[in-house]
Amino acid sequence: MTLTSRVAAHADLPQLLPLIEAAIEELQRGFLDPAQIAASHAVMGLDTQLIDDGTYFVVEADGQLAGCGGWSRRATLYGGDHSGGRDPALLDPAREPAKVRAMYTRPGFTRRGVGRLILDRCEAAAAAEGFTTLELMGTLAGRPLYEAAGFTVVEHVTETSGGVSVPLVRMRKHLP
């Protein structure tokens, strides 16, 4: 399987949205109960500001969309277009971490390097803009990938905006 990546465009949305939906529904099984998975939709999803900023990537495996994710130079840590509390303020690379955002892998493509490729692209792009630290809000399902990539847990969080408590982990990584 050959993986390629590129910057996402708004024209990718018809393919990205079902991929994200499937990832939320299927990849959290075994980590969250059905009510928590349903509640996850309130805070997970795509923030199209990332596409507008040119910081969102898609990964294709032999021509098929296998995953997506990106990073941000803005203050919002997580959430999609439908989520409240987003903050478009630009971060100061000298003192604030860039944010890794909206990482999703199509079910059937996990543990094949898709997430790692996206993280590598995020790290390189953020470092090129002067950031020395990355931060993300990870799901329990995503935590093993992030730990394998060198992120460490800095805080355990419970998100309740979907009406049910959903555990998340705030993680950070210092860039070389």
PDB file of C-alpha atoms in Angstrom:
ATOM      1  CA  MET A   1       0.000   0.000   0.000  1.00  0.00           C
ATOM      2  CA  THR A   2       1.379   3.386  -1.004  1.00  0.00           C
ATOM      3  CA  LEU A   3       0.396   6.382   1.137  1.00  0.00           C
ATOM      4  CA  THR A   4       0.388   9.906  -0.251  1.00  0.00           C
ATOM      5  CA  SER A   5      -0.673  13.136   1.401  1.00  0.00           C
ATOM      6  CA  ARG A   6      -1.724  16.555   0.243  1.00  0.00           C
ATOM      7  CA  VAL A   7      -3.347  19.715   1.566  1.00  0.00           C
ATOM      8  CA  ALA A   8      -7.129  19.347   1.771  1.00  0.00           C
ATOM      9  CA  ALA A   9      -9.525  21.517  -0.227  1.00  0.00           C
ATOM     10  CA  HIS A  10     -13.195  22.350   0.267  1.00  0.00           C
ATOM     11  CA  ALA A  11     -13.879  20.081  -2.725  1.00  0.00           C
ATOM     12  CA  ASP A  12     -12.802  17.150  -0.483  1.00  0.00           C
ATOM     13  CA  LEU A  13     -15.647  17.725   2.002  1.00  0.00           C
ATOM     14  CA  PRO A  14     -18.120  15.276   0.389  1.00  0.00           C
ATOM     15  CA  GLN A  15     -15.565  12.495   0.971  1.00  0.00           C
ATOM     16  CA  LEU A  16     -14.172  13.752   4.282  1.00  0.00           C
ATOM     17  CA  LEU A  17     -17.439  14.060   6.174  1.00  0.00           C
ATOM     18  CA  PRO A  18     -18.503  10.386   5.817  1.00  0.00           C
ATOM     19  CA  LEU A  19     -14.949   9.267   6.677  1.00  0.00           C
ATOM     20  CA  ILE A  20     -15.047  11.373   9.859  1.00  0.00           C
ATOM     21  CA  GLU A  21     -18.508  10.037  10.747  1.00  0.00           C
ATOM     22  CA  ALA A  22     -17.355   6.427  10.302  1.00  0.00           C
ATOM     23  CA  ALA A  23     -14.195   7.017  12.339  1.00  0.00           C
ATOM     24  CA  ILE A  24     -16.165   8.509  15.238  1.00  0.00           C
ATOM     25  CA  GLU A  25     -18.733   5.715  15.187  1.00  0.00           C
ATOM     26  CA  GLU A  26     -16.446   2.719  14.689  1.00  0.00           C
ATOM     27  CA  LEU A  27     -12.981   3.448  16.042  1.00  0.00           C
ATOM     28  CA  GLN A  28     -14.117   4.478  19.519  1.00  0.00           C
ATOM     29  CA  ARG A  29     -15.808   1.128  20.152  1.00  0.00           C
ATOM     30  CA  GLY A  30     -14.028  -0.642  22.952  1.00  0.00           C
ATOM     31  CA  PHE A  31     -13.032   2.717  24.475  1.00  0.00           C
ATOM     32  CA  LEU A  32     -16.441   4.365  24.920  1.00  0.00           C
ATOM     33  CA  ASP A  33     -19.962   3.073  25.383  1.00  0.00           C
ATOM     34  CA  PRO A  34     -22.652   3.795  22.751  1.00  0.00           C
ATOM     35  CA  ALA A  35     -23.996   6.845  24.623  1.00  0.00           C
ATOM     36  CA  GLN A  36     -20.500   8.334  24.871  1.00  0.00           C
ATOM     37  CA  ILE A  37     -19.870   7.709  21.179  1.00  0.00           C
ATOM     38  CA  ALA A  38     -23.136   9.459  20.320  1.00  0.00           C
ATOM     39  CA  ALA A  39     -22.203  12.381  22.593  1.00  0.00           C
ATOM     40  CA  SER A  40     -18.783  12.625  20.920  1.00  0.00           C
ATOM     41  CA  HIS A  41     -20.405  14.085  17.827  1.00  0.00           C
ATOM     42  CA  ALA A  42     -21.076  17.303  19.774  1.00  0.00           C
ATOM     43  CA  VAL A  43     -17.352  18.046  20.067  1.00  0.00           C
ATOM     44  CA  MET A  44     -15.748  16.081  17.261  1.00  0.00           C
ATOM     45  CA  GLY A  45     -15.767  16.874  13.581  1.00  0.00           C
ATOM     46  CA  LEU A  46     -14.065  19.104  11.072  1.00  0.00           C
ATOM     47  CA  ASP A  47     -13.353  22.786  11.634  1.00  0.00           C
ATOM     48  CA  THR A  48     -13.232  24.081   8.055  1.00  0.00           C
ATOM     49  CA  GLN A  49     -11.042  26.975   9.235  1.00  0.00           C
ATOM     50  CA  LEU A  50      -8.219  24.422   8.968  1.00  0.00           C
ATOM     51  CA  ILE A  51      -8.946  23.979   5.259  1.00  0.00           C
ATOM     52  CA  ASP A  52      -9.161  27.758   4.815  1.00  0.00           C
ATOM     53  CA  ASP A  53      -5.768  28.101   6.549  1.00  0.00           C
ATOM     54  CA  GLY A  54      -4.162  25.388   4.385  1.00  0.00           C
ATOM     55  CA  THR A  55      -3.216  23.346   7.458  1.00  0.00           C
ATOM     56  CA  TYR A  56      -5.466  20.320   6.924  1.00  0.00           C
ATOM     57  CA  PHE A  57      -4.230  17.223   5.111  1.00  0.00           C
ATOM     58  CA  VAL A  58      -5.755  14.196   3.455  1.00  0.00           C
ATOM     59  CA  VAL A  59      -3.986  10.870   3.110  1.00  0.00           C
ATOM     60  CA  GLU A  60      -4.746   8.543   0.236  1.00  0.00           C
ATOM     61  CA  ALA A  61      -3.842   4.869   0.035  1.00  0.00           C
ATOM     62  CA  ASP A  62      -3.537   3.718  -3.535  1.00  0.00           C
ATOM     63  CA  GLY A  63      -5.958   6.465  -4.589  1.00  0.00           C
ATOM     64  CA  GLN A  64      -8.538   5.866  -1.829  1.00  0.00           C
ATOM     65  CA  LEU A  65      -9.099   8.416   0.951  1.00  0.00           C
ATOM     66  CA  ALA A  66      -7.642   6.775   4.074  1.00  0.00           C
ATOM     67  CA  GLY A  67      -7.483   9.587   6.611  1.00  0.00           C
ATOM     68  CA  CYS A  68      -7.348  13.271   7.392  1.00  0.00           C
ATOM     69  CA  GLY A  69      -6.038  15.613  10.033  1.00  0.00           C
ATOM     70  CA  GLY A  70      -4.147  18.795  10.509  1.00  0.00           C
ATOM     71  CA  TRP A  71      -2.715  21.425  12.735  1.00  0.00           C
ATOM     72  CA  SER A  72      -3.589  24.995  13.587  1.00  0.00           C
ATOM     73  CA  ARG A  73      -1.887  28.242  14.421  1.00  0.00           C
ATOM     74  CA  ARG A  74      -5.161  29.313  16.086  1.00  0.00           C
ATOM     75  CA  ALA A  75      -6.256  29.057  19.731  1.00  0.00           C
ATOM     76  CA  THR A  76      -9.063  26.493  19.323  1.00  0.00           C
ATOM     77  CA  LEU A  77      -7.909  23.129  20.663  1.00  0.00           C
ATOM     78  CA  TYR A  78     -10.731  20.916  19.389  1.00  0.00           C
ATOM     79  CA  GLY A  79     -14.217  20.887  17.927  1.00  0.00           C
ATOM     80  CA  GLY A  80     -15.906  21.067  14.553  1.00  0.00           C
ATOM     81  CA  ASP A  81     -17.788  23.808  12.747  1.00  0.00           C
ATOM     82  CA  HIS A  82     -20.876  22.968  14.826  1.00  0.00           C
ATOM     83  CA  SER A  83     -19.060  23.121  18.188  1.00  0.00           C
ATOM     84  CA  GLY A  84     -19.282  26.145  20.440  1.00  0.00           C
ATOM     85  CA  GLY A  85     -16.377  27.986  21.978  1.00  0.00           C
ATOM     86  CA  ARG A  86     -14.041  28.096  18.995  1.00  0.00           C
ATOM     87  CA  ASP A  87     -11.424  30.852  19.148  1.00  0.00           C
ATOM     88  CA  PRO A  88      -9.819  32.004  15.861  1.00  0.00           C
ATOM     89  CA  ALA A  89      -7.118  34.066  17.613  1.00  0.00           C
ATOM     90  CA  LEU A  90      -3.648  33.465  16.204  1.00  0.00           C
ATOM     91  CA  LEU A  91      -1.106  31.861  18.528  1.00  0.00           C
ATOM     92  CA  ASP A  92       2.339  33.213  19.319  1.00  0.00           C
ATOM     93  CA  PRO A  93       4.827  30.487  18.244  1.00  0.00           C
ATOM     94  CA  ALA A  94       7.391  31.778  20.738  1.00  0.00           C
ATOM     95  CA  ARG A  95       5.204  31.006  23.747  1.00  0.00           C
ATOM     96  CA  GLU A  96       2.153  28.956  22.719  1.00  0.00           C
ATOM     97  CA  PRO A  97       1.836  25.453  21.259  1.00  0.00           C
ATOM     98  CA  ALA A  98       0.396  24.821  17.812  1.00  0.00           C
ATOM     99  CA  LYS A  99      -2.689  22.614  17.894  1.00  0.00           C
ATOM    100  CA  VAL A 100      -3.057  19.214  16.222  1.00  0.00           C
ATOM    101  CA  ARG A 101      -6.678  19.008  15.129  1.00  0.00           C
ATOM    102  CA  ALA A 102      -9.355  16.749  13.680  1.00  0.00           C
ATOM    103  CA  MET A 103      -7.368  13.539  13.170  1.00  0.00           C
ATOM    104  CA  TYR A 104      -9.444  10.738  11.628  1.00  0.00           C
ATOM    105  CA  THR A 105      -8.577   7.448   9.969  1.00  0.00           C
ATOM    106  CA  ARG A 106     -11.022   5.523   7.814  1.00  0.00           C
ATOM    107  CA  PRO A 107     -11.927   2.236   9.527  1.00  0.00           C
ATOM    108  CA  GLY A 108      -9.930  -0.504   7.830  1.00  0.00           C
ATOM    109  CA  PHE A 109      -6.855   1.737   7.484  1.00  0.00           C
ATOM    110  CA  THR A 110      -5.810   1.914  11.142  1.00  0.00           C
ATOM    111  CA  ARG A 111      -2.264   0.924  12.126  1.00  0.00           C
ATOM    112  CA  ARG A 112      -0.978   1.368   8.582  1.00  0.00           C
ATOM    113  CA  GLY A 113       0.868   4.666   8.994  1.00  0.00           C
ATOM    114  CA  VAL A 114      -1.973   7.045   8.082  1.00  0.00           C
ATOM    115  CA  GLY A 115      -2.056   8.891  11.420  1.00  0.00           C
ATOM    116  CA  ARG A 116       1.722   8.924  11.686  1.00  0.00           C
ATOM    117  CA  LEU A 117       2.033  10.503   8.218  1.00  0.00           C
ATOM    118  CA  ILE A 118      -0.415  13.244   9.191  1.00  0.00           C
ATOM    119  CA  LEU A 119       1.428  13.900  12.459  1.00  0.00           C
ATOM    120  CA  ASP A 120       4.747  14.110  10.602  1.00  0.00           C
ATOM    121  CA  ARG A 121       3.279  16.683   8.216  1.00  0.00           C
ATOM    122  CA  CYS A 122       1.819  18.653  11.127  1.00  0.00           C
ATOM    123  CA  GLU A 123       5.103  18.663  13.036  1.00  0.00           C
ATOM    124  CA  ALA A 124       7.125  19.803  10.024  1.00  0.00           C
ATOM    125  CA  ALA A 125       4.679  22.557   9.079  1.00  0.00           C
ATOM    126  CA  ALA A 126       4.332  23.884  12.640  1.00  0.00           C
ATOM    127  CA  ALA A 127       8.112  23.847  13.157  1.00  0.00           C
ATOM    128  CA  ALA A 128       8.589  25.724   9.874  1.00  0.00           C
ATOM    129  CA  GLU A 129       6.409  28.508  11.321  1.00  0.00           C
ATOM    130  CA  GLY A 130       8.499  28.676  14.502  1.00  0.00           C
ATOM    131  CA  PHE A 131       6.404  26.570  16.863  1.00  0.00           C
ATOM    132  CA  THR A 132       8.391  24.479  19.347  1.00  0.00           C
ATOM    133  CA  THR A 133       5.488  22.596  20.952  1.00  0.00           C
ATOM    134  CA  LEU A 134       2.377  20.819  19.729  1.00  0.00           C
ATOM    135  CA  GLU A 135      -0.751  20.252  21.779  1.00  0.00           C
ATOM    136  CA  LEU A 136      -3.862  18.186  21.111  1.00  0.00           C
ATOM    137  CA  MET A 137      -7.000  16.923  22.758  1.00  0.00           C
ATOM    138  CA  GLY A 138      -7.018  13.193  22.137  1.00  0.00           C
ATOM    139  CA  THR A 139      -9.698  10.575  22.369  1.00  0.00           C
ATOM    140  CA  LEU A 140      -8.982   7.394  24.276  1.00  0.00           C
ATOM    141  CA  ALA A 141      -8.881   5.600  20.916  1.00  0.00           C
ATOM    142  CA  GLY A 142      -6.265   8.040  19.584  1.00  0.00           C
ATOM    143  CA  ARG A 143      -4.091   8.101  22.677  1.00  0.00           C
ATOM    144  CA  PRO A 144      -1.928   5.059  21.725  1.00  0.00           C
ATOM    145  CA  LEU A 145      -0.989   6.684  18.387  1.00  0.00           C
ATOM    146  CA  TYR A 146      -0.139   9.988  20.026  1.00  0.00           C
ATOM    147  CA  GLU A 147       1.947   8.344  22.747  1.00  0.00           C
ATOM    148  CA  ALA A 148       3.830   6.314  20.124  1.00  0.00           C
ATOM    149  CA  ALA A 149       4.530   9.611  18.329  1.00  0.00           C
ATOM    150  CA  GLY A 150       6.058  11.147  21.471  1.00  0.00           C
ATOM    151  CA  PHE A 151       3.107  13.033  22.963  1.00  0.00           C
ATOM    152  CA  THR A 152       2.623  12.914  26.734  1.00  0.00           C
ATOM    153  CA  VAL A 153      -0.564  13.362  28.741  1.00  0.00           C
ATOM    154  CA  VAL A 154      -0.745  16.674  30.573  1.00  0.00           C
ATOM    155  CA  GLU A 155      -4.389  16.585  31.634  1.00  0.00           C
ATOM    156  CA  HIS A 156      -7.391  14.260  31.755  1.00  0.00           C
ATOM    157  CA  VAL A 157     -10.579  16.069  30.721  1.00  0.00           C
ATOM    158  CA  THR A 158     -14.243  15.155  30.785  1.00  0.00           C
ATOM    159  CA  GLU A 159     -16.307  16.746  28.006  1.00  0.00           C
ATOM    160  CA  THR A 160     -20.038  17.012  28.748  1.00  0.00           C
ATOM    161  CA  SER A 161     -21.415  19.257  25.994  1.00  0.00           C
ATOM    162  CA  GLY A 162     -23.018  16.236  24.298  1.00  0.00           C
ATOM    163  CA  GLY A 163     -25.079  15.493  27.407  1.00  0.00           C
ATOM    164  CA  VAL A 164     -22.927  12.524  28.494  1.00  0.00           C
ATOM    165  CA  SER A 165     -19.447  12.532  30.023  1.00  0.00           C
ATOM    166  CA  VAL A 166     -16.785  11.719  27.428  1.00  0.00           C
ATOM    167  CA  PRO A 167     -13.188  11.276  28.634  1.00  0.00           C
ATOM    168  CA  LEU A 168     -10.449  13.045  26.660  1.00  0.00           C
ATOM    169  CA  VAL A 169      -6.733  13.600  27.180  1.00  0.00           C
ATOM    170  CA  ARG A 170      -4.827  16.830  26.587  1.00  0.00           C
ATOM    171  CA  MET A 171      -1.384  15.910  25.283  1.00  0.00           C
ATOM    172  CA  ARG A 172       1.788  17.779  24.315  1.00  0.00           C
ATOM    173  CA  LYS A 173       4.981  17.201  22.430  1.00  0.00           C
ATOM    174  CA  HIS A 174       8.084  19.372  22.227  1.00  0.00           C
ATOM    175  CA  LEU A 175       9.483  19.609  18.724  1.00  0.00           C
ATOM    176  CA  PRO A 176      13.170  19.050  18.084  1.00  0.00           C
TER     177      PRO A 176
END
